[in-house]
XYZ file of C-alpha atoms in Angstrom:
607
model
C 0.000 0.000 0.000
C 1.510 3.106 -0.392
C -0.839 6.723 -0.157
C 0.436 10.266 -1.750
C -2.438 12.710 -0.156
C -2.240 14.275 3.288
C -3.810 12.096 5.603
C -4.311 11.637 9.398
C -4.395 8.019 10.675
C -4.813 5.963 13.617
C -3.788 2.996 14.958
C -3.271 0.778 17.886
C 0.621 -0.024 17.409
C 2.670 2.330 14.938
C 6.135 0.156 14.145
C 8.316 3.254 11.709
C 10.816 1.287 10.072
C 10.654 -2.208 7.944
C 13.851 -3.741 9.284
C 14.439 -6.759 11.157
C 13.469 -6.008 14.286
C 10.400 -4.083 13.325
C 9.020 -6.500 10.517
C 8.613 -8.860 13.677
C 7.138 -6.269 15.861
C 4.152 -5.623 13.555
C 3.450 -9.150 12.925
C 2.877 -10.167 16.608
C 1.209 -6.710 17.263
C -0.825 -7.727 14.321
C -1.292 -11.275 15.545
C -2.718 -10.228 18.925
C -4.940 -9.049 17.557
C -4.817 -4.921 17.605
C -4.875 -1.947 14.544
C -1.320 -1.914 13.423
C 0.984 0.163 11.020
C 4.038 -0.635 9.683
C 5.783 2.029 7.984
C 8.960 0.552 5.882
C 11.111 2.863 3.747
C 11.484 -0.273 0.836
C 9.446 -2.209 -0.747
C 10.545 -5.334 1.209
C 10.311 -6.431 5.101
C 13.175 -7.438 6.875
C 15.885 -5.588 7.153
C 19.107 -7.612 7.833
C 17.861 -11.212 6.222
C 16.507 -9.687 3.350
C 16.556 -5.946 2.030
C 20.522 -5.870 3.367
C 21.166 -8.891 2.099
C 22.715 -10.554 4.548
C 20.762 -14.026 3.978
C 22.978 -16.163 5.995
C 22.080 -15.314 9.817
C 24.321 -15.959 12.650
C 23.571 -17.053 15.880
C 20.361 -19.133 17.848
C 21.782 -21.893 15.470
C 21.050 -24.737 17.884
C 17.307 -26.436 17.744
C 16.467 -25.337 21.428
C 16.951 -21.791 20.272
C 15.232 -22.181 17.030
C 11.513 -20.383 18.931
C 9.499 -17.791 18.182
C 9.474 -16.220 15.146
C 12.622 -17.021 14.364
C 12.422 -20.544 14.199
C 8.860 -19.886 12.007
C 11.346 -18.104 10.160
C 13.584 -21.125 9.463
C 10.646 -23.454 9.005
C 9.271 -21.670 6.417
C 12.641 -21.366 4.762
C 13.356 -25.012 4.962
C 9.631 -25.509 2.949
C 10.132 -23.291 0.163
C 13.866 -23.459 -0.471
C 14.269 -27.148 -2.071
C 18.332 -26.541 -2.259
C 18.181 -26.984 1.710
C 19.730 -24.189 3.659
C 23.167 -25.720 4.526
C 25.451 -24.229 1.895
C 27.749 -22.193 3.417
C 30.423 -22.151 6.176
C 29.725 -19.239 7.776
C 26.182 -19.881 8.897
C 23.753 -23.059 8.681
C 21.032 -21.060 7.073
C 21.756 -19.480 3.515
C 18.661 -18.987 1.346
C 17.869 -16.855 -1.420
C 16.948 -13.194 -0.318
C 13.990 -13.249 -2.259
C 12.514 -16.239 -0.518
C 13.023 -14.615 2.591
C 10.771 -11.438 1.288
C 8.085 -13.182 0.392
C 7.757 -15.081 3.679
C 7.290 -12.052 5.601
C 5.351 -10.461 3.022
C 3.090 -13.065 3.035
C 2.829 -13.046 6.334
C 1.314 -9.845 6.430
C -0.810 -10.013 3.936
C -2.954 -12.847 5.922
C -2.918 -10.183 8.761
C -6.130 -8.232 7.507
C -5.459 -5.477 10.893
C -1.877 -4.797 9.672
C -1.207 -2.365 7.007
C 1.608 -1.893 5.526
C 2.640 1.327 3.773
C 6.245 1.660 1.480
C 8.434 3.996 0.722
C 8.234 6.221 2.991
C 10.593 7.797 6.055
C 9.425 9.497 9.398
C 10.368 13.372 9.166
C 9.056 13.917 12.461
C 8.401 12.460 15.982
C 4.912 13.614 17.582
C 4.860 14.465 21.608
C 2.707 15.469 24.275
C 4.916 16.330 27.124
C 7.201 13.326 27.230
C 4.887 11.286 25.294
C 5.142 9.855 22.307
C 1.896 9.748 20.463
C 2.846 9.725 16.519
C 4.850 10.263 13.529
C 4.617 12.837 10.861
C 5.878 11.192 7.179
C 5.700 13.479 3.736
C 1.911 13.116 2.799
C 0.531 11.926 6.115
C 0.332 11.632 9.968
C 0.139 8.625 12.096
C -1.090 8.532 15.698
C -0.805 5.871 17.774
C -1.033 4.465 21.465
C 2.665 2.854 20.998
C 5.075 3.580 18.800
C 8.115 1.180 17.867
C 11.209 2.041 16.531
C 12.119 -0.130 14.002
C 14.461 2.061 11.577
C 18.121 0.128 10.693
C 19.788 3.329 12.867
C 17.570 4.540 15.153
C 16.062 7.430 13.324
C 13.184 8.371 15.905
C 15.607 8.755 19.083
C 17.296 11.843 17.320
C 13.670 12.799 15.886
C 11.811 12.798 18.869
C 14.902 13.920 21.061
C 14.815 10.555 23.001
C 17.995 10.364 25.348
C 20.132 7.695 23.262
C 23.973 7.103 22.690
C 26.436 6.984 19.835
C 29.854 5.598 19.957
C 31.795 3.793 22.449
C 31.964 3.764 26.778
C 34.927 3.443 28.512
C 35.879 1.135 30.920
C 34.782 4.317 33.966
C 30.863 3.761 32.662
C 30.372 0.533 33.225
C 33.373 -1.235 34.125
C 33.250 -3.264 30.947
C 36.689 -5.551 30.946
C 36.946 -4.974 27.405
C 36.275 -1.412 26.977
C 39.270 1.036 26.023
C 40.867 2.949 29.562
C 40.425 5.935 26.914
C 39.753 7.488 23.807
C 42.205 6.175 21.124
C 43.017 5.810 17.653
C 40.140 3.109 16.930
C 37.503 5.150 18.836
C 38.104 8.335 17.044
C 38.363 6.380 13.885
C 35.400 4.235 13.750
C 32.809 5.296 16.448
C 30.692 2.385 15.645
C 31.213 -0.878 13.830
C 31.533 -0.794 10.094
C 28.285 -1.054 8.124
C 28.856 -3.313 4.871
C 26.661 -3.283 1.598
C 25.908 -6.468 0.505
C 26.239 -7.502 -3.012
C 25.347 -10.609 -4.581
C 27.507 -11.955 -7.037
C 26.624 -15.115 -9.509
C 28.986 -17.904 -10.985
C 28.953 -17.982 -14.942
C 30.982 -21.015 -15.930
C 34.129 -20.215 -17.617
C 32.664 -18.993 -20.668
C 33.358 -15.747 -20.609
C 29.796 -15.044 -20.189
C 29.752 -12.730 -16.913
C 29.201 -9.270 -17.838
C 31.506 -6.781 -16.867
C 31.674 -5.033 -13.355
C 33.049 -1.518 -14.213
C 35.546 -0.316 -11.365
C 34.056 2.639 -9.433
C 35.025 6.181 -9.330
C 39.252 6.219 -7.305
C 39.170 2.629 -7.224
C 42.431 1.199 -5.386
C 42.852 -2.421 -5.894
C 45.535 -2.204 -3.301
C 42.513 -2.003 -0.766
C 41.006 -5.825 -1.806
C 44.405 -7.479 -2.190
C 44.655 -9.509 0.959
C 40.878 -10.616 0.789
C 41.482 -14.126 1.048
C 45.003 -14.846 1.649
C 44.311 -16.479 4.481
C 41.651 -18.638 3.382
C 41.687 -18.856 -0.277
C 39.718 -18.096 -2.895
C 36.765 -21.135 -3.068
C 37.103 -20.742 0.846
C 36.103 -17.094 0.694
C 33.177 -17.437 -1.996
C 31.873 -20.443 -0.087
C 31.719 -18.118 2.880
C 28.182 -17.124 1.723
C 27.474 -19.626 -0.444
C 23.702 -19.223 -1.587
C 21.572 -21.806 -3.891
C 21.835 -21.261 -7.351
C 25.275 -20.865 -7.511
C 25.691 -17.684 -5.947
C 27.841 -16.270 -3.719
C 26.523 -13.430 -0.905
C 29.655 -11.197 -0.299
C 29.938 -10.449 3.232
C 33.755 -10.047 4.063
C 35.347 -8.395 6.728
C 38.860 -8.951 5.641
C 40.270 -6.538 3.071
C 36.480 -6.707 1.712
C 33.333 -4.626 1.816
C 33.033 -3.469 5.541
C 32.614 0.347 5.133
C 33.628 2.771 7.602
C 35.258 5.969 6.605
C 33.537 8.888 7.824
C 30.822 6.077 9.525
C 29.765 9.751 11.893
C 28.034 11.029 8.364
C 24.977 8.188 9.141
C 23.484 10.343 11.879
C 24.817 13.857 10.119
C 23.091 15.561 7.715
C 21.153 14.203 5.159
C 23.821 15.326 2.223
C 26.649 13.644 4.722
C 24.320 10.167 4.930
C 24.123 10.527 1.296
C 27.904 11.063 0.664
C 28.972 8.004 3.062
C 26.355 5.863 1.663
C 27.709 6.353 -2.223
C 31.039 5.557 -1.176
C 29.966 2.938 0.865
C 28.456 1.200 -2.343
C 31.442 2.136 -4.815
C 33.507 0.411 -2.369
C 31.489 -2.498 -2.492
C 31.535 -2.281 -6.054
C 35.168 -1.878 -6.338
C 35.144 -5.650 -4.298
C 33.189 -6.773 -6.995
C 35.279 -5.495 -9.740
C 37.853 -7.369 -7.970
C 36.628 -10.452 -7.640
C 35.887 -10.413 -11.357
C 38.961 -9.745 -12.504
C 41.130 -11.954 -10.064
C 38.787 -14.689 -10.462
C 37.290 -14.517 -14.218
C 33.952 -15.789 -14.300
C 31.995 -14.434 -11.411
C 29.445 -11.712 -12.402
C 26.755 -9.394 -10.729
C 23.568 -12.110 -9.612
C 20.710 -11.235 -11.628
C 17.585 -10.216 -10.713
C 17.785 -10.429 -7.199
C 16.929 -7.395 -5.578
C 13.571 -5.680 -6.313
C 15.083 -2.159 -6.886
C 17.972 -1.434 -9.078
C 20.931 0.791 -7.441
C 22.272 3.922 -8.789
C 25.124 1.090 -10.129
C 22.407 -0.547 -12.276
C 21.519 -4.219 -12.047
C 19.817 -5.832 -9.068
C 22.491 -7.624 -7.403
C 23.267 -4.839 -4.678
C 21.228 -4.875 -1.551
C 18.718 -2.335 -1.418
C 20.895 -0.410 1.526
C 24.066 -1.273 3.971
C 24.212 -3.955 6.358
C 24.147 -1.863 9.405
C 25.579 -3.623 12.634
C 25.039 -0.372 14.964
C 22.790 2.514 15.272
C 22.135 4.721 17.871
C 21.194 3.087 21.362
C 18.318 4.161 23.733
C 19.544 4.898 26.971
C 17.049 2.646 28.572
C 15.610 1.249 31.749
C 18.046 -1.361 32.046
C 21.729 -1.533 29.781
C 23.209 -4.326 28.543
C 26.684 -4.427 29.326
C 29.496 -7.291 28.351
C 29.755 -8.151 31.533
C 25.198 -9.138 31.439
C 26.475 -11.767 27.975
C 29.754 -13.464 29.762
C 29.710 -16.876 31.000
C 29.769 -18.702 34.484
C 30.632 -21.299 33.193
C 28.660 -22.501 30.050
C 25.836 -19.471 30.451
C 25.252 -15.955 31.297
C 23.894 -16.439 34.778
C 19.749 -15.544 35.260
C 18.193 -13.244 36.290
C 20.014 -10.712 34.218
C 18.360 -7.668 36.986
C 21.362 -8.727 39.566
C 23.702 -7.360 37.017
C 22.095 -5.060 34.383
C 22.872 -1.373 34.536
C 19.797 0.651 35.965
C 18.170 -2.889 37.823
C 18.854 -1.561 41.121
C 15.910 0.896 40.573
C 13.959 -0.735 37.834
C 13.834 -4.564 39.076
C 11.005 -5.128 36.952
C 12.071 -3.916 33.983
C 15.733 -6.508 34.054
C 13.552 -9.569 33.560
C 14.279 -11.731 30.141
C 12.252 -11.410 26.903
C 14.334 -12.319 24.399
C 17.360 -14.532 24.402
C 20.761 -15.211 22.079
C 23.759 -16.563 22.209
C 26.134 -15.364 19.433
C 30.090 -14.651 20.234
C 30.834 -10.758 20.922
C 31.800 -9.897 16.909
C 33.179 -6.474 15.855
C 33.627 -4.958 12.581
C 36.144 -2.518 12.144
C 38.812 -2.181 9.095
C 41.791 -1.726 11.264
C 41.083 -4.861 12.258
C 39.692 -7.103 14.933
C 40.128 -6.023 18.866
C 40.876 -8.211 21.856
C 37.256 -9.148 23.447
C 36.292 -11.470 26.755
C 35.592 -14.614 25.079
C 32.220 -16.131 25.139
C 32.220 -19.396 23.637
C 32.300 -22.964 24.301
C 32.221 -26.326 21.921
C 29.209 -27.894 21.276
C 27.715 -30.575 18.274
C 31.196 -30.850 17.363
C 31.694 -26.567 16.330
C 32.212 -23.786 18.242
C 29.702 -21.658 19.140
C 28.347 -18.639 21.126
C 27.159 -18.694 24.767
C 23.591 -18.004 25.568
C 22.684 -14.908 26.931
C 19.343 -12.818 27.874
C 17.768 -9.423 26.761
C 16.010 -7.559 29.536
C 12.760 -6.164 28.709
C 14.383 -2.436 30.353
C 16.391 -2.275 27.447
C 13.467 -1.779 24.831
C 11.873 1.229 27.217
C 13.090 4.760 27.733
C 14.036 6.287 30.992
C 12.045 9.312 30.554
C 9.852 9.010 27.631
C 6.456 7.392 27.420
C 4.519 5.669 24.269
C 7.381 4.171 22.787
C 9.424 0.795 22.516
C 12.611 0.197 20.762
C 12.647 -3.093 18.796
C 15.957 -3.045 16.501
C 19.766 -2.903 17.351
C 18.768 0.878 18.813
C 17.924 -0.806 22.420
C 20.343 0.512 25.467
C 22.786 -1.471 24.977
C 26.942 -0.645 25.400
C 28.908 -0.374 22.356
C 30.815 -3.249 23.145
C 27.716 -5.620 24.123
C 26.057 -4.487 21.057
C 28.745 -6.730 19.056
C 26.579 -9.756 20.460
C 23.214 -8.272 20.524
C 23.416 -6.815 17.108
C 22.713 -10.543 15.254
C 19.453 -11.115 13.016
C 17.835 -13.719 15.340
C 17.944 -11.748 18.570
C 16.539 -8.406 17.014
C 13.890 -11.085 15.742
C 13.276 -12.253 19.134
C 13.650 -8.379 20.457
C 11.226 -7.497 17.792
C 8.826 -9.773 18.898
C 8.985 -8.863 22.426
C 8.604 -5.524 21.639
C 5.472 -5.805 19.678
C 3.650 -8.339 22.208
C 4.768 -5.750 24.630
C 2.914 -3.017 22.808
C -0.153 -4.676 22.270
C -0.426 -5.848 25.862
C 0.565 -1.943 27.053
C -3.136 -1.053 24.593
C -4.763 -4.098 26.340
C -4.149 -3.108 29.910
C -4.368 0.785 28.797
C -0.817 1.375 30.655
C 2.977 2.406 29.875
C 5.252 0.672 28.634
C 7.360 0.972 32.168
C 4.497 -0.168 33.974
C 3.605 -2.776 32.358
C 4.430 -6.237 33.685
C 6.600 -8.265 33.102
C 5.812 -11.441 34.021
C 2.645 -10.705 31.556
C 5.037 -10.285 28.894
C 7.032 -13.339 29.712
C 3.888 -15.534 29.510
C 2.455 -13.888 26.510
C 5.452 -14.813 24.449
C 5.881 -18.304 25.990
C 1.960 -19.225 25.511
C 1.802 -17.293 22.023
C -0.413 -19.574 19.551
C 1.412 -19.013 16.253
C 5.611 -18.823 17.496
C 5.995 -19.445 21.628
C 9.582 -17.750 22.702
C 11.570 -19.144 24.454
C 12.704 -16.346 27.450
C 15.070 -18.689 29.433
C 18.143 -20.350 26.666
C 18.811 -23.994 27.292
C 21.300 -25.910 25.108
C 18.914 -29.481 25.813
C 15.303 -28.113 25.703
C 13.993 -28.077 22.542
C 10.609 -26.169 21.970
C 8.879 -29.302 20.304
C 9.655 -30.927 23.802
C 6.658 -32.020 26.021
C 7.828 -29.894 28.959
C 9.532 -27.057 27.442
C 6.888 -24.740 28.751
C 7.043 -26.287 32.332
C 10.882 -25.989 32.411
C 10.628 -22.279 30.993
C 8.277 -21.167 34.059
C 9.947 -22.906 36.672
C 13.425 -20.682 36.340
C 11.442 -17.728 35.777
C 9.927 -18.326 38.780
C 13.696 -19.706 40.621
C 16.527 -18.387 38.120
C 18.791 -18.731 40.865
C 18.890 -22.233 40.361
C 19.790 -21.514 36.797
C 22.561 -24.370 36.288
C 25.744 -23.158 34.709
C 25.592 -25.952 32.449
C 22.430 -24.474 30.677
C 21.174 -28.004 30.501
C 17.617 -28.748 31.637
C 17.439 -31.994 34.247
C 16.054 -33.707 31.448
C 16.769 -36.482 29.863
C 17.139 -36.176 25.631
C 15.940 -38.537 24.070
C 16.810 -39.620 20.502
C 14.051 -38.627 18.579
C 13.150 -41.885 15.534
C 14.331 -41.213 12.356
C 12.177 -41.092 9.464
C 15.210 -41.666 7.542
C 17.877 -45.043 6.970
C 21.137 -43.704 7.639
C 22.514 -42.509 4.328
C 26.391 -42.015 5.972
C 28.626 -45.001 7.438
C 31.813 -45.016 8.609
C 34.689 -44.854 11.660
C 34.221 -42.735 14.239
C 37.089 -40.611 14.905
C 37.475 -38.664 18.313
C 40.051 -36.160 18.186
C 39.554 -33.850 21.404
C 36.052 -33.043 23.407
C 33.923 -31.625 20.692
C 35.827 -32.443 18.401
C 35.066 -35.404 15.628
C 35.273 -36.912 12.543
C 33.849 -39.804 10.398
C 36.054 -41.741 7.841
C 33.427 -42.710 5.019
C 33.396 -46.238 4.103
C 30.746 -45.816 1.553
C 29.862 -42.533 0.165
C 26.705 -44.186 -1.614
C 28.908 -43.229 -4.912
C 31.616 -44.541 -6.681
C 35.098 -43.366 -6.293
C 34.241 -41.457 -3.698
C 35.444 -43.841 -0.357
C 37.528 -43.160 2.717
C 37.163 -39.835 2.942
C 36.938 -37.796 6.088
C 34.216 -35.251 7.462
C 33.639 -33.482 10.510
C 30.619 -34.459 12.196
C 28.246 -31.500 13.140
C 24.612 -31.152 14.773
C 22.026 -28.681 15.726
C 20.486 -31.162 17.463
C 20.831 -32.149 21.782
C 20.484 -35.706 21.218
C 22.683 -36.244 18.747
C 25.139 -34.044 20.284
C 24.072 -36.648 23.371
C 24.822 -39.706 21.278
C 27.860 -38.345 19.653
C 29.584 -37.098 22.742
C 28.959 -40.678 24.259
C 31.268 -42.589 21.102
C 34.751 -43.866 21.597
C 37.663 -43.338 18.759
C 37.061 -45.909 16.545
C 33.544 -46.864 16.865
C 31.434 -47.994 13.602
C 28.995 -45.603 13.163
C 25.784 -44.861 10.893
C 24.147 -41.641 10.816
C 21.669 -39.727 8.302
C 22.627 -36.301 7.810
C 23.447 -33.775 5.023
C 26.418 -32.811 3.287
C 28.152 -29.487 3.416
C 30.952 -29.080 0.629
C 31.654 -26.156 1.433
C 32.493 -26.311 5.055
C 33.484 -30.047 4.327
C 30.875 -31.028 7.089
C 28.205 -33.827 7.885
C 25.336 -31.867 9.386
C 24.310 -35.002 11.583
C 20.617 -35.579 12.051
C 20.419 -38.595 13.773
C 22.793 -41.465 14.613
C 21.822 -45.389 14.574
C 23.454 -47.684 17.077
C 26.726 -49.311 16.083
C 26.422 -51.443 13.033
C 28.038 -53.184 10.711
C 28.611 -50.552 7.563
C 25.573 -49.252 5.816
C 25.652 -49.839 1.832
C 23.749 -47.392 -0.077
């Protein structure tokens, strides 16, 4: 829908903003069952997983953190994506942009109290006192009981004069252990982490087919020439690999992270415009790169719906952005609220969180992630606490919890942040930043909303606990609020397990494991994969193929990944040189068996 007349509407829940965070907002808002608005300045929903491109997510990898729209998310992806979503190395879930646009887009459009209105930007934040109660665009107004900020860099905390932040703390704020002591080169250089525009870029055969990428205006190839020296070059393409032979370029190394000048976002709008045009020629000059290192790579066609000021569609429709400006909320989220005791950030987050002291309510959990602390700068990475542990046989990030404080001003009433703008410290934002926890902070944010229009109260007052149960309970995608590595939301007493810690998260365990026991679930499958068992450290293993189901393809060795608890269960329970059968999927391109479930010992499975 979009409207080009002066008009005054009303709604229930007002979301400004299409992107990740918000796109999730307005669909529970919607779902509830209240008037909603979603305001999006593109012509697709999503923000991060589709209009930026950045179709292979990181983080809530693992099945038990698969809830809430998120894990709808992946469902649908895993029905209408036939290549399977395991392509790449740097994430278990690549997928066609496109198919990721349509799934929210459909979404909405079964949602017959959610309208949706494109191409449009907020000019102006509406306020009674220190109340928020709409937004002014170019040919209309909006009022509304809530209002959600869902823009990609906060754009309604500098509109409506909301106290927010920009840049970095030091270690005297908040006693962060890896903040700087003071200002230094980095933080004058790059006050927040480098956005990156996406571009999609398509393999042509060796025919000479791929049509030319022109180099931008004071290209410098001396900028790309270390892009994959450490990896190589199929290791680098299959980074992002997407279906359809194409190849999402992401790339933090000598690639198309952004950041000159990065203060011009939140200057005026001839500085945004400036940065952003150099932002894309750089990523264009990457391109240009590739193509001419590499031969037969070309622009993707047809992928985006909009074609940039480069031509073609292959470009994301804007930047990746991995930081905006952050409310200064209720509660903060420091580094020190996503570290581990020993396999978990300890519960309840409100013995810890900046601002609990006087806001108890507001510290409890509504969302919850688990990505490593990642920052984006081209001068390189910077020493951070670590905040990872093994697990399925791969690294990954330990869980962690958003408190609802962080999505609700100190001061100002009628409004809910709902994208990477929630209070949150520079540093902790490298964590919080990831697609599937703005999804999950999305979410909260627009249950939180409706329930503030049900109960006719504040977002501050509202409570909690209300919130908590709302999300757990929800009929369409139940959230998980407390993270457990073993408690899958398909499990019989997920719900039970997920009221009893709010109710005693002191007795948390450090382990994050549920006192459950997992239980294989049956295969609908015969194993497909055979082989030796090789166990090379905790965490740590490998199967030697004795059939590969294929000739000429025997004895060959892949590490053994899962998703899954009770495989990781099963596999963690093998000795070094155990037979072994399995079904599970093959990754080429992280040289992976994505293990689905494992048989007991046999002798070798022929296929």
């Amino acid at each position: 829908m979009s409207t080009r007349s002066m008009q005054i509407l009303k709604t229930d829940v007002l979301v400004v903003g299409g992107g990740t965070g918000g796109t999730a907002a307005a669909i529970q808002a919607a779902r509830r069952g209240v008037s909603t608005i979603v305001v999006s300045e593109f012509s697709w929903l999503g923000g991060m997983l589709t209009s930026a491109g950045v179709s292979a997510p990181d983080g809530n990898e693992l099945a038990a953190f698969q809830t809430g729209i998120w894990g709808a998310f992946l469902k649908e992806l895993q029905q209408r994506q036939p290549e399977g979503l395991d392509n790449a190395w740097a994430s278990f879930f690549t997928y066609d942009p496109r198919v990721g646009a349509d799934i929210f887009a459909d979404w909405v459009a079964k949602l017959p109290n959610l309208t949706w209105i494109q191409a449009q930007t907020p000019l102006e934040v509406l306020k009674e006192g220190d109340r928020v109660i709409g937004v002014r665009f170019a040919d209309f107004t909006i009022f509304a009981k809530i209002t959600l900020d869902g823009t990609e860099l906060g754009d309604l905390l500098a509109l409506g004069d909301i106290p927010h932040r920009w840049g970095w703390e030091f270690q005297t704020e908040w006693g962060e252990p890896s903040a700087p002591i003071a200002p230094n080169t980095l933080t004058k250089t790059y006050p927040v982490q480098a956005p990156t525009w996406v571009v999609v870029l398509q393999d042509f055969g060796k025919t000479g087919l791929a049509p030319k990428i022109p180099a931008p205006p004071h290209y410098d190839r001396a900028k790309f020439t270390q892009a994959w020296a450490d990896h190589g070059a199929e290791a680098f393409l299959d980074y992002g690999r997407l279906p359809g032979n194409r190849f999402m370029i992401n790339w933090p190394i000598a690639g198309n992270d952004y950041g000159e000048g990065v203060e011009r976002l939140i200057g005026s709008t001839a500085e945004r415009s400036q940065f952003l045009q150099e932002a894309l020629w750089h990523t264009q000059g990457f391109a240009h790169f590739i193509q001419t290192e590499l031969g037969h790579f070309g622009l993707a066609e047809e992928i985006f719906p909009v074609s940039t000021t480069l031509g073609g569609n292959a470009y994301a429709l804007h930047p990746y952005y991995r930081e905006s400006r952050r409310l200064a909320g209720l509660a903060t989220v420091r580094e020190q609220d996503l570290l581990p005791k020993g396999q978990v950030a300890p519960l309840p987050i409100s013995t810890t969180a900046q601002g609990c002291e006087i806001a108890e309510n507001s510290c409890q959990s509504i969302a919850i992630g688990n990505y490593v602390n990642d920052h984006h700068y081209p001068s390189g990475d910077i020493s951070l606490q670590p905040k990872s542990i093994r697990w399925g046989g791969r690294w990954t990030g330990t869980p962690f919890t958003i408190p609802y404080g962080a999505l609700v001003p100190q001061v100002t009433d009628g409004f809910l942040a709902c994208e990477k703008n929630i209070s949150v410290s520079h540093i902790a934002n490298g964590a919080t930043r990831l697609q599937p926890v703005v999804l999950g902070i999305g979410q909260a944010a627009g249950m939180a909303a409706v329930l503030c229009v049900e109960q006719a109260c504040q977002p501050r007052e509202l409570s909690v606990r209300s919130l908590q149960n709302a999300l757990l309970e929800d009929p369409i995608a139940p959230a998980a609020i407390i993270p457990f590595f073993n408690l899958t939301p398909n499990h019989p007493d997920w719900l039970y397990w997920q009221h009893y810690y709010l109710n005693a998260p002191e007795a948390y365990p450090s382990s994050g494991n549920c006192p459950i026991r997992t239980l294989p679930h049956p295969s609908a499958a015969p194993p497909n994969f055979s082989g030796t068992f090789h166990r090379h450290a905790e965490q740590d293993y490998t199967i030697v193929l004795e059939n590969f189901c294929e000739p000429n393809q025997v004895k060959e060795e892949w590490a053994l990944v899962t998703l899954k608890p009770e495989v990781d269960q099963q596999l963690s329970q093998h000795e070094h040189g155990d037979a072994i059968s399995i079904f599970g999927s093959i990754n080429f391109s992280g040289r992976w068996i994505l293990v689905d479930s494992v048989f007991p010992s046999a002798p070798a499975y022929k296929g």
